[in-house]
CSV table of C-alpha atoms in Angstrom, one decimal:
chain,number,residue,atom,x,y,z
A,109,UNK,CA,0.0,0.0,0.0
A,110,UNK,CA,0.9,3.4,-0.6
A,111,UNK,CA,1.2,5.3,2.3
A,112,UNK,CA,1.8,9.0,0.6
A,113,UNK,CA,-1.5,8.7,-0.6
A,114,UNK,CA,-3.1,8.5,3.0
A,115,UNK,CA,-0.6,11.3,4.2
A,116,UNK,CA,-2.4,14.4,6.3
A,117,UNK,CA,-3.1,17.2,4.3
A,118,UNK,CA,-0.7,20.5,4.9
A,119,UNK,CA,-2.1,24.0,4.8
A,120,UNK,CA,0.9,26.3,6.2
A,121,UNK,CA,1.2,30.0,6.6
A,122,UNK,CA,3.0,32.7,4.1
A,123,UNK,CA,3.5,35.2,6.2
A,124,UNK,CA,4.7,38.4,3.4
A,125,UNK,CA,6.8,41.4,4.7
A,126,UNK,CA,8.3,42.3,2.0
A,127,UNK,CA,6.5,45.8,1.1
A,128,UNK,CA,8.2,49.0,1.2
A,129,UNK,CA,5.1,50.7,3.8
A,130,UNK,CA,5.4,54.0,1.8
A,131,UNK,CA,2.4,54.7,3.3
A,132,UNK,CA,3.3,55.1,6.8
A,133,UNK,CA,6.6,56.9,5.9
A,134,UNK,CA,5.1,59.6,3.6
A,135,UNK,CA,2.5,60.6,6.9
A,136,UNK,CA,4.9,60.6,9.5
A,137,UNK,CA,6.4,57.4,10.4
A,138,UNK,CA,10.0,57.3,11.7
A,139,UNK,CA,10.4,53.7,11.0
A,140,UNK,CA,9.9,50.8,8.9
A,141,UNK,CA,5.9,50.3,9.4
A,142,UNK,CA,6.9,45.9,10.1
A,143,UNK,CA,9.3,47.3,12.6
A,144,UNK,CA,7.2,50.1,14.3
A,145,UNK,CA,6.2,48.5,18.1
A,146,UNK,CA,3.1,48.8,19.9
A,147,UNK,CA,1.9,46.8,23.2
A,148,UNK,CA,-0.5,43.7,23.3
A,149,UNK,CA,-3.4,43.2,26.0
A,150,UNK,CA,-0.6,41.7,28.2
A,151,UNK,CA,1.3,45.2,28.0
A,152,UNK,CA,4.5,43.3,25.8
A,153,UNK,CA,5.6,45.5,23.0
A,154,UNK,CA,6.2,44.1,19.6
A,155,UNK,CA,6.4,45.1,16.6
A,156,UNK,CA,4.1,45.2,13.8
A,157,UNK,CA,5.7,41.7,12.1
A,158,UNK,CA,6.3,40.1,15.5
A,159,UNK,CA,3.0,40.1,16.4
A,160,UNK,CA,2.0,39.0,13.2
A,161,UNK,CA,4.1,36.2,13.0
A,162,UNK,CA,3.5,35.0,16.5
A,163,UNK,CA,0.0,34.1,15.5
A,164,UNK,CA,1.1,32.5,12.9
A,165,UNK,CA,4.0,30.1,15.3
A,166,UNK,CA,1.2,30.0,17.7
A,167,UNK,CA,-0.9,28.5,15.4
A,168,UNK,CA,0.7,25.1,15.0
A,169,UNK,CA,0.8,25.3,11.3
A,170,UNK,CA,3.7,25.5,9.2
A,171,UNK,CA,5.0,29.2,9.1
A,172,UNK,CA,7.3,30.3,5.9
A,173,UNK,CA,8.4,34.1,5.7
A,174,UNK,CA,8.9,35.8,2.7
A,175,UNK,CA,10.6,39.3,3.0
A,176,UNK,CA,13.4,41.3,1.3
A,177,UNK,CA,17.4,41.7,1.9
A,178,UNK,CA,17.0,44.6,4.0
A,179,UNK,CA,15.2,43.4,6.2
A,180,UNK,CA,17.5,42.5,9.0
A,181,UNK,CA,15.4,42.7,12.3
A,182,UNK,CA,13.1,40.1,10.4
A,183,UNK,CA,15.6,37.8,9.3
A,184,UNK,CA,17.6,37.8,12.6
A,185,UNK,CA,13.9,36.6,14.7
A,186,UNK,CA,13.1,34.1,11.8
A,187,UNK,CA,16.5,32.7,12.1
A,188,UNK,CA,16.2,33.1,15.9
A,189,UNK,CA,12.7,31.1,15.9
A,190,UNK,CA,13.6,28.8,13.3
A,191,UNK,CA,11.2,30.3,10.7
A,192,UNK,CA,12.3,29.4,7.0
A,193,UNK,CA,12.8,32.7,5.1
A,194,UNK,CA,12.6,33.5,1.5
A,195,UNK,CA,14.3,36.8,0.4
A,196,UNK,CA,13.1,38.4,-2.7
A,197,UNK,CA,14.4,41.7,-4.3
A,198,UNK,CA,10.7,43.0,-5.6
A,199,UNK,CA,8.0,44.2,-3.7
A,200,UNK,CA,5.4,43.4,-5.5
A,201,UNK,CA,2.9,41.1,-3.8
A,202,UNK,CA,2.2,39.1,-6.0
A,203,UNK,CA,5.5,37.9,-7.1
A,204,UNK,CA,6.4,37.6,-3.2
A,205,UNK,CA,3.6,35.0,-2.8
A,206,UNK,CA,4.7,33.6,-5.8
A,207,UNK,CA,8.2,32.9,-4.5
A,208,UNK,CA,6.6,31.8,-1.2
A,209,UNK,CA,4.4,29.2,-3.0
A,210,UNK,CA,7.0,27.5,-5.2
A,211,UNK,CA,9.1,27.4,-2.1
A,212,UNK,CA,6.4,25.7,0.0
A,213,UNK,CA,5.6,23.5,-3.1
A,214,UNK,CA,5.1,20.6,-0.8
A,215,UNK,CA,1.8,21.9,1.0
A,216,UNK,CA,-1.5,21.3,0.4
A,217,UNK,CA,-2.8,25.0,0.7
A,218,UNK,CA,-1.3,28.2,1.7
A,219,UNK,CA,-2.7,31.0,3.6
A,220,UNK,CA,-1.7,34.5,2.4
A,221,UNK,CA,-0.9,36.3,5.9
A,222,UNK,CA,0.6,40.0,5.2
A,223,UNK,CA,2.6,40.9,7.8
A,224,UNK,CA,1.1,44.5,8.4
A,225,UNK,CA,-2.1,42.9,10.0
A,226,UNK,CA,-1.1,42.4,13.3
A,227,UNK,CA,-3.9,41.8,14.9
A,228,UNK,CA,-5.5,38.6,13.5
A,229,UNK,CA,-5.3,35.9,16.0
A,230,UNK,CA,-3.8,32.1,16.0
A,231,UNK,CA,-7.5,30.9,16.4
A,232,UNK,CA,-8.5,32.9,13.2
A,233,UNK,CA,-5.4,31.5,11.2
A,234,UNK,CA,-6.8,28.0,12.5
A,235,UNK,CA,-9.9,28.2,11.8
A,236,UNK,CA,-9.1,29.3,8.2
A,237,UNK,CA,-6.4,27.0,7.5
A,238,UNK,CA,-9.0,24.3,8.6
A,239,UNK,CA,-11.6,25.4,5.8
A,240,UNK,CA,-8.9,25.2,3.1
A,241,UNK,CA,-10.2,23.2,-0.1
A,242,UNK,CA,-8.5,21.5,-1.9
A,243,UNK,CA,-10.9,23.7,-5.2
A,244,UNK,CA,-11.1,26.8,-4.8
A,245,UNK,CA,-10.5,29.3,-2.1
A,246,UNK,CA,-11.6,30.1,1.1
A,247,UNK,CA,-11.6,34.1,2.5
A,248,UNK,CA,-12.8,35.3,6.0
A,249,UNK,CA,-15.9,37.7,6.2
A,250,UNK,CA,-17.1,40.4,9.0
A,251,UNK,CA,-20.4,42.3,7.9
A,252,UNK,CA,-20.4,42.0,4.4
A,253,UNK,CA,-16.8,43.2,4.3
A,254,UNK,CA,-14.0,40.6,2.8
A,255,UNK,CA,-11.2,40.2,5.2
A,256,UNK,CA,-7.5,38.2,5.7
A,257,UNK,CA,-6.0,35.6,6.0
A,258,UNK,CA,-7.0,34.1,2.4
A,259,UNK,CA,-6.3,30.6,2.2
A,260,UNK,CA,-5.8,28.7,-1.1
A,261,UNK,CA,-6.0,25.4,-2.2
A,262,UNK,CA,-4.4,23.1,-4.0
A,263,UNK,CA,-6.1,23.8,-7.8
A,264,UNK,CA,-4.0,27.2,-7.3
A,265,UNK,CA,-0.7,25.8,-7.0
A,266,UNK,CA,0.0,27.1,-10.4
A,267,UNK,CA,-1.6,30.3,-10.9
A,268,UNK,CA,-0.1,31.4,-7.3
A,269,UNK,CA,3.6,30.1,-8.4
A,270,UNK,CA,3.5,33.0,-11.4
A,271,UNK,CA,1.9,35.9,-9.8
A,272,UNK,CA,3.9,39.0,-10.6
A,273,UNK,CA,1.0,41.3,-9.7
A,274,UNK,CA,1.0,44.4,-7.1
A,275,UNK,CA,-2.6,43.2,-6.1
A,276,UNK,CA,-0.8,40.1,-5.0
A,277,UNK,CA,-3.5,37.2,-5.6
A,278,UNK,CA,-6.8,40.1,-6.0
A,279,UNK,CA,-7.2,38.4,-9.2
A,280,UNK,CA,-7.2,35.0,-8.7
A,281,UNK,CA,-10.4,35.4,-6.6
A,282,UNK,CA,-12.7,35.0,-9.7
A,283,UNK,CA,-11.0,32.2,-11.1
A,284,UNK,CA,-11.5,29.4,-8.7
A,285,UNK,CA,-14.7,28.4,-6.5
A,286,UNK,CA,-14.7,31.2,-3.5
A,287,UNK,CA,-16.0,29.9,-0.3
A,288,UNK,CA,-16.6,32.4,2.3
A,289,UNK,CA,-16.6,32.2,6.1
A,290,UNK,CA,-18.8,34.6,8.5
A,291,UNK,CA,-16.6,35.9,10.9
A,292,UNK,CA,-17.9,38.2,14.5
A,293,UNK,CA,-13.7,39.4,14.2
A,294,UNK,CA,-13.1,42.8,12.8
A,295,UNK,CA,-9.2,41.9,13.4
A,296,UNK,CA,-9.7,40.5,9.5
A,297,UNK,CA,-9.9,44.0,8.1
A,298,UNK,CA,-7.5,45.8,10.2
A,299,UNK,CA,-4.2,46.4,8.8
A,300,UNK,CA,-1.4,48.9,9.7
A,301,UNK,CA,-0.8,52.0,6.7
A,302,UNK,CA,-0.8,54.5,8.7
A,303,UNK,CA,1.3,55.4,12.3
A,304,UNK,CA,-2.2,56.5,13.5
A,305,UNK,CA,-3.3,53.4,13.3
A,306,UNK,CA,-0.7,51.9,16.1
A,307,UNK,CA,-2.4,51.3,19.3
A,308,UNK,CA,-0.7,53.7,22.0
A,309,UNK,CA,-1.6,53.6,25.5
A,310,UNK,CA,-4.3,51.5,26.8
A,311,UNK,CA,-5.5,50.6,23.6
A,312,UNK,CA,-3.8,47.6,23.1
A,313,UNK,CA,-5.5,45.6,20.1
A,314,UNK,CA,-4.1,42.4,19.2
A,315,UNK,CA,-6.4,39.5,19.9
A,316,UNK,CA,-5.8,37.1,22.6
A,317,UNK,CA,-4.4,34.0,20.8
A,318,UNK,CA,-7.1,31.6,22.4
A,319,UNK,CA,-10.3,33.4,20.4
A,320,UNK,CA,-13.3,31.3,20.2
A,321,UNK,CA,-14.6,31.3,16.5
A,322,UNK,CA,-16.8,28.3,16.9
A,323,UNK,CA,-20.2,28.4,14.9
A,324,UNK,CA,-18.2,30.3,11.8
A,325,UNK,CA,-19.9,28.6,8.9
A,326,UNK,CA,-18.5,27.8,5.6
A,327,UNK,CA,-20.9,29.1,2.2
């Protein structure tokens, strides 16, 4: 008997930092956006990509970071934790994933995780990575509003492994079956482009990592 054809399916994490954040530099910000800290409910201060990546280590499921050369606080923590890295000279999202993909050509799925959303939880990325199909795509919702992590399956392999678009995998939404999941988690939409949008004080924002998403439901 076979026993690679009774193997357990992989979905694993792409966790992509390898934008410029223009954004946040050209309204004030004094720092790389990935590197610009802010505390959690527990008062630790991180920064933006180290509490983005936690969620995705806490998460159990394979992590694989895709960032560029210059990035040497978040090569020295994924060498630190372990994380494999992939260092590409672009910053275009789309041909990030694509490296990230063929590099994790092993895996079942992949979940597209940017690195400026540092306030999705390890639960979410669970519960995502656990709706995975192997035909189409599955994307997080809150309110009628389309949210992150998005997690591809298999039939993508290809089409992911050649993006070279800005819009990263926008497009590839309308080309496979798109399965939604109804989220009560604003944390999906909420990115970091701005320094305004850094928590300060005592209002701490990253999710707990032990949410309870039970009773999301897959259309």
């Amino acid at each position: 008997m076979d026993k690679s054809k009774h193997r357990e399916k992989t979905t694993g994490i792409l966790v992509i930092a390898a934008g410029l954040g223009q954004r946040f530099t050209e309204a004030g910000g004094t720092i790389d956006k990935l590197q610009a800290e802010f505390a959690d409910a527990s008062g630790q201060r991180r920064s933006v990509f180290v509490h983005s990546c936690l969620a995705a280590q806490r998460s159990g499921l394979p992590v694989c970071v895709v960032t560029r050369p210059a990035q040497q606080a978040i090569r020295l923590y994924c060498r630190r934790e372990g994380i494999p890295t992939i260092l590409v000279e672009n910053t275009r999202m789309g041909e990030s994933i694509a490296a990230g993909v063929r590099h994790t050509a092993e895996w079942d799925g992949w979940l597209i995780h940017l690195a400026d959303m540092p306030f999705i939880s390890s639960a979410t990325l669970r519960l995502v990575a656990s709706k995975v199909v192997e035909d189409g795509i599955v994307r997080p919702v809150f309110r009628a509003s389309p949210g992150h992590p998005v997690g591809f399956g298999r039939c993508a392999f290809k089409a992911l492994s050649a993006l070279t678009d800005e819009q990263g995998a926008r497009n590839l939404l309308t080309q496979f079956p798109l399965y939604t999941i109804e989220l009560q988690d604003e944390a999906i939409l909420r990115d970091i482009d701005l320094p305004s949008q850094l928590p300060t004080g005592e209002e701490y924002a990253v999710a707990k990592q032990s949410g309870d998403e039970s009773g999301a439901e897959l259309d």
